[in-house]
Amino acid sequence: AQSVAQPEDQVNVAEGNPLTVKCTYSVSGNPYLFWYVQYPNRGLQFLLKYITGDNLVKGSYGFEAEFNKSQTSFHLKKPSALVSDSALYFCAVRVSTGGGNKLTFGTGTQLKVEL
Amino acid sequence: EPEVTQTPSHQVTQMGQEVILRCVPISNHLYFYWYRQILGQKVEFLVSFYNNEISEKSEIFDDQFSVERPDGSNFTLKIRSTKLEDSAMYFCASSNAAEGGPNSPLHFGNGTRLTVT
């Protein structure tokens, strides 16, 4: 079965420092991977996706993610964290058998960026 | 920017009662979804809907659940007889194949918090 794992419940970073939020995947066939962010009392917002092509994917708000096939990872990164990046981050994999985009989400990682 | 809107933002109901959660997807989107999140935990897929029928559904989506698109704009989730364990945040989402085919990003609403007492 297709799944993703987020090994860290929480990541703490100082503002201005680089951040990494980890995600590993387990899929049969080609992986279609996504990152979403959730701010308090809001729905999830799409950040970026990997479908094919370049292993480094750039997304919204200065975030990027690196697809690594040999390590089955898709870690989310940002060169310089902002306090406003503090939120809950979800990695997801597409598991649809139909035409829609049914996603299985990871358990989420709470990112806290402090001054 | 167009948004997915959900009403109500918070619904309290008694166990055994029926509830209907309402969503207005983005107008040119063709795929619609319901997900739920229990107490800030993992986000779980419930059902996807396309061309006026269910496209996929999860094991959670049993006979107590149903979805409907009663007109050209609304998309509803009905829980026939609520249980305590149905308490969760329910998110509606929609997607537009023009944004990437089957891998189009999901656009989520802000959710309805359902509390079953």
Coordinates of N, CA and C in Angstrom, one line a residue:
Chain A
A1 N 0.8 -1.2 0.0 CA 0.0 0.0 0.0 C 0.9 1.2 0.0
Q2 N 0.4 2.3 -0.7 CA 1.1 3.5 -0.7 C 1.0 4.2 0.6
S3 N 2.2 4.7 1.1 CA 2.1 5.5 2.4 C 3.3 6.4 2.5
V4 N 3.2 7.4 3.4 CA 4.3 8.3 3.7 C 4.4 8.3 5.2
A5 N 5.7 8.6 5.6 CA 6.0 8.7 7.1 C 6.7 10.0 7.4
Q6 N 6.3 10.6 8.4 CA 6.9 11.8 8.9 C 7.5 11.5 10.3
P7 N 8.8 11.3 10.4 CA 9.3 10.8 11.7 C 9.4 11.7 12.8
E8 N 9.2 13.0 12.5 CA 9.3 14.0 13.6 C 7.9 14.6 13.9
D9 N 7.5 14.6 15.1 CA 6.2 15.3 15.5 C 6.4 16.8 15.5
Q10 N 7.6 17.2 15.9 CA 7.8 18.7 16.0 C 9.3 19.0 15.6
V11 N 9.4 20.1 14.9 CA 10.8 20.6 14.5 C 10.8 22.1 15.0
N12 N 11.9 22.4 15.7 CA 12.1 23.8 16.2 C 13.3 24.4 15.5
V13 N 13.1 25.6 15.0 CA 14.2 26.3 14.3 C 14.2 27.7 14.7
A14 N 15.4 28.3 14.7 CA 15.5 29.7 14.9 C 15.3 30.5 13.6
E15 N 14.7 31.6 13.7 CA 14.4 32.4 12.5 C 15.7 32.8 11.8
G16 N 15.7 32.6 10.5 CA 16.9 32.9 9.7 C 17.7 31.7 9.4
N17 N 17.5 30.6 10.2 CA 18.2 29.3 10.0 C 17.5 28.5 8.9
P18 N 18.2 27.6 8.3 CA 17.6 26.7 7.3 C 16.7 25.7 8.1
L19 N 15.6 25.3 7.4 CA 14.8 24.3 8.0 C 14.6 23.1 7.1
T20 N 14.4 21.9 7.7 CA 14.1 20.7 7.0 C 13.0 19.9 7.7
V21 N 12.0 19.6 7.0 CA 10.9 18.7 7.6 C 11.0 17.4 6.8
K22 N 11.1 16.3 7.5 CA 11.4 15.0 6.8 C 10.1 14.2 6.4
C23 N 10.3 13.5 5.3 CA 9.2 12.7 4.8 C 9.8 11.5 4.1
T24 N 9.4 10.3 4.4 CA 9.8 9.1 3.6 C 8.6 8.5 3.0
Y25 N 8.7 7.8 1.9 CA 7.6 7.2 1.2 C 7.8 5.8 1.0
S26 N 6.6 5.1 0.8 CA 6.6 3.7 0.4 C 5.5 3.5 -0.7
V27 N 5.9 3.3 -1.9 CA 5.0 3.2 -3.0 C 5.4 2.0 -3.9
S28 N 4.4 1.5 -4.6 CA 4.6 0.6 -5.7 C 4.4 1.4 -7.0
G29 N 5.4 1.4 -7.9 CA 5.2 2.2 -9.1 C 5.8 3.6 -8.9
N30 N 5.4 4.5 -9.7 CA 5.9 5.9 -9.6 C 5.3 6.7 -8.5
P31 N 6.1 7.3 -7.7 CA 5.5 8.1 -6.6 C 5.1 9.5 -7.0
Y32 N 3.9 9.9 -6.6 CA 3.4 11.3 -6.8 C 3.3 11.9 -5.4
L33 N 4.2 12.8 -5.1 CA 4.3 13.3 -3.7 C 4.0 14.8 -3.6
F34 N 3.4 15.1 -2.4 CA 2.9 16.5 -2.2 C 3.3 16.9 -0.8
W35 N 3.4 18.2 -0.6 CA 3.5 18.9 0.7 C 2.3 19.9 0.8
Y36 N 1.7 19.8 2.0 CA 0.7 20.8 2.3 C 1.0 21.4 3.7
V37 N 0.5 22.6 3.9 CA 0.7 23.3 5.2 C -0.7 23.6 5.8
Q38 N -0.8 23.5 7.1 CA -2.1 23.9 7.8 C -1.8 24.9 8.9
Y39 N -2.4 26.1 8.8 CA -2.3 27.0 9.8 C -3.5 26.8 10.8
P40 N -3.4 27.3 12.0 CA -4.5 27.0 13.0 C -5.9 27.4 12.5
N41 N -6.8 26.5 12.7 CA -8.2 26.7 12.3 C -8.4 27.0 10.8
R42 N -7.5 26.4 10.0 CA -7.6 26.6 8.6 C -7.5 25.3 7.9
G43 N -7.9 25.2 6.6 CA -7.8 24.0 5.8 C -6.3 23.9 5.3
L44 N -6.0 22.8 4.7 CA -4.7 22.6 4.2 C -4.4 23.4 2.9
Q45 N -3.2 23.9 2.8 CA -2.8 24.7 1.6 C -1.7 23.9 0.9
F46 N -1.9 23.8 -0.4 CA -0.9 23.1 -1.2 C 0.4 24.0 -1.3
L47 N 1.6 23.3 -1.1 CA 2.9 24.0 -1.2 C 3.6 23.6 -2.5
L48 N 3.7 22.3 -2.7 CA 4.5 21.8 -3.9 C 4.2 20.3 -4.1
K49 N 4.6 19.9 -5.3 CA 4.5 18.5 -5.6 C 5.6 18.0 -6.5
Y50 N 5.9 16.7 -6.4 CA 6.8 16.0 -7.3 C 6.0 15.0 -8.1
I51 N 6.1 15.1 -9.4 CA 5.5 14.1 -10.3 C 6.6 13.4 -11.1
T52 N 7.4 14.2 -11.7 CA 8.5 13.6 -12.5 C 9.5 14.7 -12.8
G53 N 10.7 14.4 -13.3 CA 11.6 15.5 -13.7 C 12.6 15.8 -12.7
D54 N 12.9 17.1 -12.5 CA 14.0 17.5 -11.6 C 13.7 17.0 -10.2
N55 N 14.7 16.6 -9.5 CA 14.5 16.1 -8.1 C 14.3 17.2 -7.2
L56 N 14.7 18.4 -7.5 CA 14.5 19.6 -6.6 C 13.2 20.3 -7.1
V57 N 12.2 20.4 -6.3 CA 11.0 21.0 -6.7 C 10.8 22.3 -5.9
K58 N 10.5 23.4 -6.5 CA 10.3 24.6 -5.8 C 8.8 24.9 -5.7
G59 N 8.4 25.5 -4.6 CA 7.0 25.7 -4.4 C 6.7 27.1 -3.8
S60 N 5.6 27.2 -3.1 CA 5.1 28.5 -2.6 C 5.9 28.9 -1.4
Y61 N 5.9 30.2 -1.1 CA 6.5 30.8 0.1 C 8.0 30.5 0.3
G62 N 8.7 30.2 -0.8 CA 10.2 29.9 -0.7 C 10.5 28.5 -0.3
F63 N 9.5 27.7 -0.2 CA 9.8 26.3 0.1 C 10.2 25.5 -1.1
E64 N 11.0 24.5 -0.8 CA 11.4 23.5 -1.9 C 11.5 22.1 -1.3
A65 N 11.5 21.1 -2.1 CA 11.6 19.8 -1.6 C 12.5 19.0 -2.5
E66 N 13.2 18.0 -1.9 CA 14.2 17.2 -2.7 C 13.7 15.8 -2.8
F67 N 13.4 15.3 -3.9 CA 13.0 13.9 -4.1 C 14.3 13.1 -4.2
N68 N 14.4 12.0 -3.4 CA 15.6 11.2 -3.4 C 15.1 9.7 -3.6
K69 N 15.2 9.2 -4.7 CA 14.7 7.8 -5.0 C 15.4 6.8 -4.2
S70 N 16.7 6.9 -4.1 CA 17.5 5.8 -3.4 C 17.2 5.8 -1.9
Q71 N 16.9 6.9 -1.4 CA 16.5 7.0 0.1 C 15.0 7.0 0.3
T72 N 14.2 7.0 -0.8 CA 12.8 7.1 -0.7 C 12.3 8.2 0.2
S73 N 12.9 9.4 -0.1 CA 12.6 10.5 0.8 C 12.1 11.7 -0.1
F74 N 11.4 12.6 0.6 CA 10.9 13.8 -0.1 C 10.9 14.9 1.0
H75 N 12.0 15.3 1.4 CA 12.1 16.3 2.6 C 11.8 17.7 2.1
L76 N 11.1 18.4 2.9 CA 10.8 19.8 2.7 C 11.8 20.7 3.3
K77 N 12.2 21.7 2.5 CA 13.3 22.6 3.0 C 13.0 24.0 2.7
K78 N 13.7 24.9 3.5 CA 13.7 26.3 3.2 C 15.0 26.9 3.7
P79 N 15.7 27.7 2.9 CA 17.0 28.2 3.3 C 17.0 29.1 4.5
S80 N 15.9 29.9 4.7 CA 15.9 30.8 5.8 C 14.5 30.9 6.4
A81 N 14.3 30.3 7.6 CA 13.0 30.2 8.2 C 12.5 31.6 8.7
L82 N 11.2 31.7 8.6 CA 10.5 32.9 9.2 C 9.5 32.4 10.3
V83 N 9.3 33.3 11.3 CA 8.4 33.0 12.3 C 7.0 32.7 11.7
S84 N 6.6 33.3 10.6 CA 5.3 33.1 10.0 C 5.3 31.7 9.3
D85 N 6.4 31.0 9.2 CA 6.3 29.6 8.7 C 5.8 28.6 9.7
S86 N 5.7 29.0 11.0 CA 5.2 28.1 12.0 C 3.8 27.6 11.7
A87 N 3.7 26.3 11.6 CA 2.5 25.7 11.2 C 2.6 24.2 11.2
L88 N 1.6 23.5 10.8 CA 1.6 22.0 10.7 C 1.8 21.6 9.3
Y89 N 2.8 20.8 9.0 CA 3.1 20.4 7.6 C 2.9 18.9 7.4
F90 N 2.2 18.7 6.3 CA 1.8 17.3 5.9 C 2.4 16.9 4.6
C91 N 3.1 15.8 4.6 CA 3.5 15.1 3.4 C 2.4 14.2 2.9
A92 N 2.2 14.0 1.6 CA 1.2 13.2 1.1 C 1.6 12.5 -0.2
V93 N 0.9 11.3 -0.4 CA 1.2 10.6 -1.6 C -0.1 10.3 -2.3
R94 N -0.1 10.4 -3.6 CA -1.4 10.1 -4.4 C -1.6 8.6 -4.4
V95 N -2.8 8.2 -4.1 CA -3.1 6.7 -4.0 C -4.4 6.4 -4.9
S96 N -4.7 7.3 -5.7 CA -6.0 7.2 -6.5 C -5.8 6.0 -7.5
T97 N -7.0 5.3 -7.6 CA -7.1 4.3 -8.7 C -8.0 4.8 -9.8
G98 N -8.6 6.0 -9.5 CA -9.4 6.6 -10.5 C -8.8 7.9 -11.0
G99 N -9.6 8.8 -11.5 CA -9.1 10.0 -12.1 C -8.8 11.1 -11.1
G100 N -9.3 11.0 -9.9 CA -9.2 12.1 -8.9 C -7.8 12.0 -8.3
N101 N -7.6 12.9 -7.3 CA -6.3 13.0 -6.6 C -6.6 12.6 -5.2
K102 N -6.9 11.3 -4.9 CA -7.0 10.8 -3.6 C -5.6 10.8 -2.9
L103 N -5.5 11.4 -1.8 CA -4.2 11.5 -1.1 C -4.2 10.7 0.2
T104 N -3.1 10.1 0.5 CA -2.9 9.6 1.9 C -1.8 10.5 2.5
F105 N -2.2 11.1 3.6 CA -1.3 12.0 4.3 C -0.5 11.4 5.4
G106 N 0.7 12.0 5.7 CA 1.4 11.6 6.8 C 0.8 12.1 8.1
T107 N 1.4 11.9 9.2 CA 0.9 12.2 10.5 C 1.1 13.7 10.8
G108 N 1.9 14.4 10.0 CA 2.1 15.8 10.2 C 3.3 16.1 11.1
T109 N 4.0 17.2 10.8 CA 5.1 17.7 11.6 C 4.8 19.2 12.0
Q110 N 4.8 19.5 13.3 CA 4.6 20.8 13.7 C 5.9 21.6 13.7
L111 N 6.0 22.6 12.9 CA 7.2 23.4 12.7 C 7.0 24.7 13.6
K112 N 8.0 24.9 14.5 CA 8.0 26.1 15.3 C 9.2 26.9 15.0
V113 N 9.1 28.1 14.5 CA 10.2 29.0 14.2 C 10.2 30.1 15.3
E114 N 11.3 30.2 16.0 CA 11.4 31.2 17.1 C 12.4 32.3 16.8
L115 N 12.2 33.4 17.4 CA 13.1 34.6 17.2 C 14.4 34.3 17.9
Chain B
E1 N -8.7 35.4 -5.1 CA -8.5 34.0 -5.5 C -9.7 33.2 -5.1
P2 N -10.3 32.4 -5.9 CA -11.5 31.6 -5.6 C -11.1 30.7 -4.4
E3 N -12.2 30.4 -3.5 CA -12.0 29.6 -2.4 C -13.1 28.6 -2.3
V4 N -12.7 27.5 -1.6 CA -13.8 26.5 -1.2 C -14.4 27.0 0.1
T5 N -15.7 27.1 0.2 CA -16.3 27.6 1.4 C -17.1 26.5 2.1
Q6 N -17.1 26.4 3.4 CA -17.8 25.4 4.1 C -18.7 26.0 5.2
T7 N -19.9 25.5 5.4 CA -20.8 25.9 6.4 C -21.4 24.7 7.1
P8 N -21.7 24.7 8.4 CA -21.3 25.8 9.3 C -19.8 25.6 9.7
S9 N -19.3 26.5 10.4 CA -17.9 26.3 10.9 C -17.8 25.4 12.1
H10 N -18.9 25.4 12.8 CA -18.9 24.5 14.0 C -20.4 23.9 14.1
Q11 N -20.5 22.6 14.3 CA -21.8 22.0 14.4 C -21.7 21.0 15.6
V12 N -22.7 21.2 16.5 CA -22.8 20.4 17.7 C -24.1 19.6 17.5
T13 N -24.0 18.3 17.7 CA -25.2 17.4 17.6 C -25.2 16.3 18.6
Q14 N -26.3 15.8 18.9 CA -26.4 14.6 19.8 C -26.2 13.3 19.1
M15 N -25.7 12.4 19.7 CA -25.5 11.0 19.2 C -26.8 10.5 18.6
G16 N -26.7 9.9 17.4 CA -27.9 9.4 16.8 C -28.6 10.4 15.8
Q17 N -28.3 11.6 15.9 CA -28.9 12.6 15.1 C -28.2 12.6 13.7
E18 N -28.9 13.1 12.7 CA -28.4 13.3 11.4 C -27.8 14.7 11.2
V19 N -26.7 14.8 10.5 CA -26.1 16.1 10.2 C -25.8 16.2 8.8
I20 N -25.9 17.4 8.3 CA -25.5 17.7 6.9 C -24.4 18.8 6.9
L21 N -23.3 18.5 6.4 CA -22.2 19.5 6.2 C -22.2 20.0 4.8
R22 N -22.1 21.3 4.7 CA -22.2 21.9 3.3 C -20.9 22.5 2.8
C23 N -20.8 22.4 1.5 CA -19.5 22.9 0.9 C -19.9 23.5 -0.4
V24 N -19.2 24.6 -0.8 CA -19.3 25.2 -2.1 C -17.9 25.1 -2.7
P25 N -17.7 24.2 -3.6 CA -16.4 24.0 -4.2 C -16.1 25.2 -5.2
I26 N -14.9 25.3 -5.6 CA -14.5 26.3 -6.6 C -15.2 26.0 -7.9
S27 N -15.8 27.1 -8.5 CA -16.8 26.9 -9.5 C -16.4 26.1 -10.8
N28 N -15.1 26.2 -11.2 CA -14.8 25.4 -12.4 C -14.1 24.1 -12.1
H29 N -14.1 23.7 -10.8 CA -13.6 22.4 -10.5 C -14.6 21.3 -10.7
L30 N -14.1 20.1 -11.0 CA -14.9 19.0 -11.3 C -14.8 17.8 -10.4
Y31 N -13.7 17.7 -9.6 CA -13.6 16.7 -8.6 C -13.8 17.3 -7.2
F32 N -14.5 16.6 -6.4 CA -14.8 17.0 -5.0 C -14.5 15.9 -4.1
Y33 N -14.1 16.4 -2.9 CA -13.6 15.4 -1.9 C -14.1 15.8 -0.5
W34 N -14.2 14.8 0.4 CA -14.3 15.0 1.8 C -13.2 14.3 2.5
Y35 N -12.5 15.0 3.4 CA -11.5 14.5 4.3 C -11.9 14.8 5.8
R36 N -11.4 14.1 6.7 CA -11.6 14.5 8.1 C -10.3 14.4 8.9
Q37 N -10.3 15.2 10.0 CA -9.1 15.2 10.8 C -9.6 15.2 12.3
I38 N -9.1 14.2 13.0 CA -9.6 14.0 14.4 C -8.5 14.7 15.3
L39 N -9.0 15.7 16.0 CA -8.1 16.4 17.0 C -6.7 16.8 16.5
G40 N -6.6 17.4 15.4 CA -5.3 17.9 14.9 C -4.4 16.7 14.5
Q41 N -4.9 15.6 14.3 CA -4.1 14.4 13.9 C -4.1 14.2 12.4
K42 N -3.9 13.0 12.0 CA -3.8 12.7 10.6 C -5.0 13.1 9.8
V43 N -4.8 13.5 8.6 CA -5.9 13.9 7.7 C -6.3 12.6 7.0
E44 N -7.6 12.2 7.0 CA -8.0 10.9 6.4 C -9.0 11.2 5.3
F45 N -8.8 10.5 4.2 CA -9.7 10.5 3.0 C -11.0 9.8 3.4
L46 N -12.1 10.5 3.0 CA -13.4 9.8 3.1 C -13.9 9.4 1.7
V47 N -14.0 10.4 0.8 CA -14.7 10.1 -0.5 C -14.3 11.1 -1.5
S48 N -14.3 10.7 -2.8 CA -14.2 11.6 -3.9 C -15.4 11.5 -4.8
F49 N -15.7 12.5 -5.5 CA -16.9 12.6 -6.3 C -16.7 13.3 -7.6
Y50 N -17.2 12.7 -8.7 CA -16.9 13.2 -10.0 C -18.1 12.9 -10.9
N51 N -18.6 13.8 -11.7 CA -19.6 13.5 -12.6 C -20.8 13.0 -12.0
N52 N -21.2 13.5 -10.8 CA -22.4 13.2 -10.1 C -22.4 11.8 -9.5
E53 N -21.2 11.2 -9.3 CA -21.2 9.9 -8.6 C -19.9 9.8 -7.8
I54 N -19.9 8.9 -6.9 CA -18.7 8.6 -6.1 C -17.7 8.0 -6.9
S55 N -16.5 8.5 -6.9 CA -15.3 8.0 -7.6 C -14.5 7.0 -6.8
E56 N -14.2 7.4 -5.6 CA -13.6 6.4 -4.7 C -14.1 6.7 -3.2
K57 N -14.0 5.7 -2.4 CA -14.3 6.0 -1.0 C -13.5 5.1 -0.1
S58 N -13.3 5.5 1.1 CA -12.5 4.8 2.1 C -13.4 3.8 2.9
E59 N -12.7 3.0 3.7 CA -13.4 2.1 4.7 C -14.2 2.9 5.7
I60 N -13.8 4.1 6.0 CA -14.5 5.0 6.9 C -15.9 5.3 6.4
F61 N -16.0 5.5 5.1 CA -17.2 6.0 4.5 C -18.2 4.8 4.3
D62 N -18.9 4.5 5.4 CA -19.8 3.3 5.4 C -21.2 3.8 5.1
D63 N -22.2 2.9 5.3 CA -23.6 3.3 5.0 C -24.1 4.4 5.7
Q64 N -23.5 4.9 6.8 CA -24.0 6.0 7.5 C -23.6 7.3 6.8
F65 N -22.7 7.3 5.9 CA -22.3 8.5 5.2 C -22.9 8.5 3.8
S66 N -23.2 9.7 3.3 CA -23.6 9.9 1.9 C -23.2 11.3 1.4
V67 N -23.0 11.4 0.1 CA -22.7 12.7 -0.5 C -23.6 13.0 -1.6
E68 N -23.8 14.3 -1.8 CA -24.7 14.7 -2.8 C -24.3 16.1 -3.4
R69 N -24.6 16.2 -4.7 CA -24.4 17.6 -5.3 C -25.9 18.0 -5.7
P70 N -26.6 18.6 -4.8 CA -28.0 18.8 -5.0 C -28.3 19.9 -6.1
D71 N -27.3 20.7 -6.4 CA -27.5 21.7 -7.4 C -26.2 22.0 -8.1
G72 N -26.0 23.0 -8.8 CA -24.8 23.2 -9.6 C -23.6 23.8 -8.7
S73 N -23.9 24.1 -7.4 CA -22.8 24.7 -6.7 C -22.5 24.0 -5.4
N74 N -23.5 23.4 -4.7 CA -23.2 22.8 -3.4 C -22.8 21.4 -3.5
F75 N -22.0 21.0 -2.5 CA -21.6 19.6 -2.3 C -21.8 19.2 -0.8
T76 N -22.6 18.3 -0.5 CA -22.9 18.0 0.9 C -22.4 16.6 1.3
L77 N -22.1 16.5 2.6 CA -21.8 15.3 3.3 C -22.9 15.1 4.4
K78 N -23.6 13.9 4.3 CA -24.6 13.6 5.3 C -24.1 12.5 6.2
I79 N -24.2 12.6 7.5 CA -24.0 11.5 8.4 C -25.4 11.2 9.0
R80 N -25.8 10.0 8.7 CA -27.2 9.6 9.0 C -27.5 9.5 10.5
S81 N -26.7 8.9 11.2 CA -26.9 8.7 12.7 C -25.5 8.8 13.3
T82 N -25.2 10.0 13.8 CA -23.9 10.3 14.3 C -23.5 9.5 15.5
K83 N -22.2 9.2 15.6 CA -21.6 8.5 16.7 C -20.6 9.4 17.4
L84 N -20.2 9.1 18.6 CA -19.3 9.9 19.3 C -18.0 10.0 18.5
E85 N -17.6 8.9 17.9 CA -16.3 8.9 17.2 C -16.3 9.6 15.9
D86 N -17.5 10.1 15.5 CA -17.6 11.0 14.3 C -17.1 12.4 14.6
S87 N -16.9 12.7 15.8 CA -16.4 14.1 16.2 C -15.0 14.3 15.5
A88 N -14.9 15.3 14.7 CA -13.7 15.6 14.0 C -13.9 16.9 13.2
M89 N -12.8 17.3 12.6 CA -12.9 18.4 11.6 C -13.1 17.8 10.3
Y90 N -14.1 18.3 9.6 CA -14.4 17.7 8.2 C -14.0 18.8 7.2
F91 N -13.2 18.4 6.3 CA -12.7 19.3 5.2 C -13.3 18.9 3.9
C92 N -13.8 19.8 3.2 CA -14.2 19.7 1.8 C -13.0 20.2 0.9
A93 N -12.8 19.6 -0.2 CA -11.8 20.0 -1.1 C -12.3 19.8 -2.6
S94 N -11.7 20.6 -3.5 CA -12.0 20.4 -4.9 C -10.7 20.5 -5.7
S95 N -10.7 20.0 -6.9 CA -9.5 20.1 -7.8 C -10.0 20.3 -9.2
N96 N -9.0 20.8 -9.9 CA -9.3 21.2 -11.3 C -8.2 20.5 -12.2
A97 N -8.7 19.6 -13.0 CA -7.7 18.8 -13.8 C -6.8 19.6 -14.7
A98 N -7.2 20.8 -14.9 CA -6.4 21.7 -15.8 C -5.1 22.1 -15.0
E99 N -5.1 21.9 -13.7 CA -3.9 22.3 -12.9 C -2.9 21.1 -12.8
G100 N -3.1 20.1 -13.6 CA -2.1 19.0 -13.5 C -2.8 17.6 -13.6
G101 N -3.9 17.5 -14.3 CA -4.5 16.2 -14.5 C -4.9 15.5 -13.2
P102 N -4.6 14.2 -13.1 CA -5.0 13.5 -11.9 C -4.2 14.0 -10.7
N103 N -3.0 14.6 -10.9 CA -2.2 15.1 -9.8 C -2.4 16.6 -9.5
S104 N -3.6 17.1 -9.9 CA -3.9 18.5 -9.6 C -4.0 18.7 -8.1
P105 N -3.5 19.8 -7.6 CA -3.5 20.1 -6.2 C -5.0 20.2 -5.7
L106 N -5.2 19.8 -4.4 CA -6.5 19.9 -3.8 C -6.6 21.3 -3.1
H107 N -7.7 21.9 -3.3 CA -8.0 23.2 -2.7 C -9.0 22.9 -1.5
F108 N -8.5 23.2 -0.3 CA -9.3 22.8 0.9 C -10.1 24.0 1.4
G109 N -11.3 23.7 1.9 CA -12.0 24.7 2.7 C -11.4 24.8 4.1
N110 N -12.0 25.7 5.0 CA -11.5 25.8 6.3 C -12.1 24.8 7.3
G111 N -13.0 24.0 6.8 CA -13.5 22.9 7.7 C -14.7 23.2 8.5
T112 N -15.4 22.2 8.8 CA -16.5 22.2 9.8 C -16.1 21.3 11.0
R113 N -16.1 21.9 12.2 CA -15.8 21.2 13.4 C -17.1 20.5 13.8
L114 N -17.2 19.2 13.8 CA -18.4 18.5 14.2 C -18.1 17.9 15.6
T115 N -19.0 18.3 16.5 CA -18.9 17.7 17.9 C -20.1 16.9 18.2
V116 N -20.0 15.6 18.5 CA -21.1 14.8 18.8 C -21.1 14.5 20.3
T117 N -22.2 14.8 20.9 CA -22.2 14.7 22.4 C -23.2 13.5 22.8

